[in-house]
Coordinates of C-alpha atoms in Angstrom, one line a residue:
X1 CA 114.2 66.4 5.1
X2 CA 114.0 64.0 7.4
X3 CA 110.1 62.8 7.6
X4 CA 108.5 63.8 10.9
X5 CA 104.8 64.3 12.3
X6 CA 102.2 65.1 9.3
X7 CA 104.8 64.6 6.4
X8 CA 103.1 63.4 3.5
X9 CA 104.9 60.3 1.9
X10 CA 102.1 59.0 -0.3
X11 CA 102.9 56.8 -2.8
X12 CA 106.8 56.6 -2.2
X13 CA 109.5 53.7 -2.0
X14 CA 111.5 53.4 1.1
X15 CA 114.3 50.9 0.9
X16 CA 116.3 50.4 3.7
X17 CA 115.5 53.1 6.0
X18 CA 115.8 53.6 9.5
X19 CA 113.0 55.6 11.4
X20 CA 113.5 54.0 14.5
X21 CA 112.1 56.1 17.3
X22 CA 110.6 58.8 14.4
X23 CA 107.8 60.6 15.0
X24 CA 105.7 60.0 12.2
X25 CA 102.1 60.6 13.8
X26 CA 99.8 62.0 11.4
X27 CA 101.8 61.4 8.2
X28 CA 100.4 60.1 5.4
X29 CA 102.1 57.1 4.0
X30 CA 99.1 56.0 1.6
X31 CA 99.9 53.4 -1.0
X32 CA 103.8 53.5 0.1
X33 CA 106.1 50.8 -0.6
X34 CA 108.8 50.0 2.4
X35 CA 111.2 47.3 2.2
X36 CA 113.9 46.3 5.1
X37 CA 112.9 49.8 7.0
X38 CA 113.6 50.0 10.7
X39 CA 110.3 51.4 12.5
X40 CA 111.3 50.2 15.7
X41 CA 109.5 52.6 18.4
X42 CA 108.3 55.0 15.8
X43 CA 105.2 56.9 16.6
X44 CA 102.6 56.0 13.9
X45 CA 99.6 57.3 16.1
X46 CA 96.8 58.4 13.3
X47 CA 99.1 57.1 10.6
X48 CA 97.1 57.1 7.3
X49 CA 98.8 54.2 5.4
X50 CA 95.9 52.7 3.1
X51 CA 97.2 50.4 0.2
X52 CA 100.7 50.5 2.2
X53 CA 103.3 47.7 1.4
X54 CA 105.4 47.0 4.2
X55 CA 108.3 43.9 3.3
X56 CA 110.9 42.6 5.7
X57 CA 111.2 45.4 8.1
X58 CA 110.8 45.8 11.8
X59 CA 108.0 47.8 13.7
X60 CA 109.1 46.5 17.1
X61 CA 107.4 48.5 19.9
X62 CA 106.0 50.8 17.6
X63 CA 103.0 52.9 18.3
X64 CA 100.1 52.9 16.1
X65 CA 96.9 54.0 17.8
X66 CA 94.0 54.7 15.6
X67 CA 96.4 54.6 12.8
X68 CA 94.4 53.7 9.2
X69 CA 96.4 50.7 7.2
X70 CA 93.2 49.1 5.7
X71 CA 94.7 47.2 2.5
X72 CA 97.6 47.2 3.9
X73 CA 100.1 44.1 2.7
X74 CA 102.4 43.2 5.3
X75 CA 104.9 40.2 4.7
X76 CA 107.9 38.8 6.8
X77 CA 107.8 41.8 9.7
X78 CA 108.5 42.3 13.0
X79 CA 105.8 43.5 14.8
X80 CA 106.3 42.4 18.2
X81 CA 105.2 44.6 21.1
X82 CA 103.7 46.9 18.5
X83 CA 100.4 49.0 19.9
X84 CA 98.2 49.0 17.6
X85 CA 95.1 49.8 20.0
X86 CA 92.0 51.1 17.9
X87 CA 93.9 50.6 14.6
X88 CA 92.2 50.0 11.3
X89 CA 93.3 47.1 9.3
X90 CA 90.4 46.0 7.2
X91 CA 91.3 43.8 4.2
X92 CA 94.8 44.0 5.0
X93 CA 97.1 40.6 4.2
X94 CA 99.6 39.8 7.0
X95 CA 101.8 36.9 5.8
X96 CA 104.7 35.3 7.6
X97 CA 104.8 38.4 10.4
X98 CA 105.7 38.1 14.1
X99 CA 103.5 40.1 16.3
X100 CA 103.9 38.4 19.8
X101 CA 102.7 40.3 22.5
X102 CA 101.4 43.0 20.5
X103 CA 98.1 45.3 21.1
X104 CA 95.2 45.4 19.1
X105 CA 92.5 46.0 21.3
X106 CA 90.0 47.4 19.6
X107 CA 91.3 47.3 16.3
X108 CA 89.7 46.2 13.2
X109 CA 90.7 43.3 11.2
X110 CA 87.6 42.5 9.2
X111 CA 87.8 40.9 6.2
X112 CA 91.6 40.5 6.8
X113 CA 93.8 37.7 5.8
X114 CA 96.5 36.5 8.3
X115 CA 98.9 33.7 7.3
X116 CA 101.8 31.9 9.1
X117 CA 101.9 34.6 11.6
X118 CA 103.0 34.7 15.6
X119 CA 100.8 36.5 17.6
X120 CA 101.1 34.6 20.6
X121 CA 100.3 36.8 24.2
X122 CA 98.7 39.5 21.8
X123 CA 96.0 42.0 23.0
X124 CA 92.9 41.3 20.9
X125 CA 90.5 42.8 23.4
X126 CA 87.4 43.7 21.3
X127 CA 89.2 43.2 18.2
X128 CA 86.6 43.3 14.7
X129 CA 87.9 40.0 12.9
X130 CA 84.3 39.5 10.9
X131 CA 85.2 37.2 8.0
X132 CA 88.7 37.2 8.8
X133 CA 91.2 34.2 7.4
X134 CA 93.0 32.7 9.8
X135 CA 95.6 30.2 8.4
X136 CA 98.7 28.9 10.5
X137 CA 98.3 31.6 13.0
X138 CA 99.8 30.7 16.4
X139 CA 97.5 32.8 19.2
X140 CA 99.0 30.8 22.2
X141 CA 98.2 32.7 25.3
X142 CA 96.5 35.5 23.7
X143 CA 93.9 37.8 25.2
X144 CA 90.9 38.2 22.8
X145 CA 88.0 38.9 25.3
X146 CA 84.9 40.3 23.7
X147 CA 86.4 39.9 20.0
X148 CA 84.2 39.8 17.3
X149 CA 85.1 37.0 14.9
X150 CA 81.6 36.4 13.3
X151 CA 82.1 34.4 10.0
X152 CA 85.9 34.0 10.4
X153 CA 87.7 31.0 8.8
X154 CA 90.6 29.8 11.4
X155 CA 92.5 26.9 10.1
X156 CA 95.5 25.2 11.0
X157 CA 95.8 27.5 13.7
X158 CA 97.2 27.2 17.4
X159 CA 94.4 28.9 20.4
X160 CA 96.2 27.1 22.9
X161 CA 95.5 28.9 26.6
X162 CA 93.7 31.8 24.5
X163 CA 91.7 33.8 26.9
X164 CA 88.7 34.8 24.7
X165 CA 85.4 35.4 27.1
X166 CA 82.5 36.9 25.4
X167 CA 83.9 36.5 22.3
X168 CA 81.6 35.9 19.3
X169 CA 82.5 32.8 17.0
X170 CA 78.8 32.8 15.4
X171 CA 79.0 31.3 11.8
X172 CA 82.8 30.8 12.2
X173 CA 84.9 27.7 10.8
X174 CA 87.0 25.8 12.6
X175 CA 89.5 23.5 10.5
X176 CA 92.2 21.2 12.1
X177 CA 92.5 24.1 14.9
X178 CA 93.9 23.2 18.4
X179 CA 92.5 25.2 21.4
X180 CA 93.5 23.1 24.5
X181 CA 93.0 24.8 27.9
X182 CA 91.4 27.8 26.3
X183 CA 88.7 29.9 27.9
X184 CA 85.8 30.8 25.9
X185 CA 83.4 31.0 28.6
X186 CA 80.2 33.2 27.3
X187 CA 81.4 33.1 24.3
X188 CA 78.8 32.9 21.2
X189 CA 79.6 30.0 18.9
X190 CA 76.3 29.9 17.1
X191 CA 76.2 27.9 13.9
X192 CA 79.9 27.9 14.3
X193 CA 81.6 24.7 12.2
X194 CA 84.0 22.7 13.5
X195 CA 86.4 20.0 11.9
X196 CA 89.4 17.9 13.0
X197 CA 90.1 20.6 16.0
X198 CA 91.3 19.5 19.5
X199 CA 89.5 21.5 22.4
X200 CA 91.0 19.6 25.2
X201 CA 90.1 21.0 28.7
X202 CA 88.9 24.2 27.0
X203 CA 85.9 26.1 29.2
X204 CA 83.0 27.4 27.4
X205 CA 80.7 28.0 30.4
X206 CA 81.4 29.1 34.0

């Protein structure tokens, strides 16, 4: 049958499956493998998908409130305008993904590894990125008010015009980062390490 609310696809392999607009709320896709699938506009609220692997798939505009994606591997996926507020992606590996204008407010990405991905104009308000590794990530125009990036490593990334008042960058590492016109007002940079980075016209106090 067609998977739907509360269905279990645990450990399943899905290839070139179209689930655009499907209701998969409360479904279980733990340890599943998806490739070349279309989940655009799907309802993934409270989805249980720890250790899922998603490759070359689209989740444009999908809604995944409070979804559990801990340990997930997302490679070359389109998550633009996806709404993953309060979702958990702890220890997730996100590689070469497009997530422009996505919403990750209140989401957890602690210990996550994000590389070569686009998060321009994403909403990361109160997002937890403790000890996350961000390499070659575009966060141009993103909103990260009160985000927690304690002990995060940010390398070769673009934070131009990011709005991150009240964020925590304690013990964070900035290497070859561009953050022109960024708003870091009232943010905590205690014990942060900065090298080869540009903070042109950035705001730190207000």
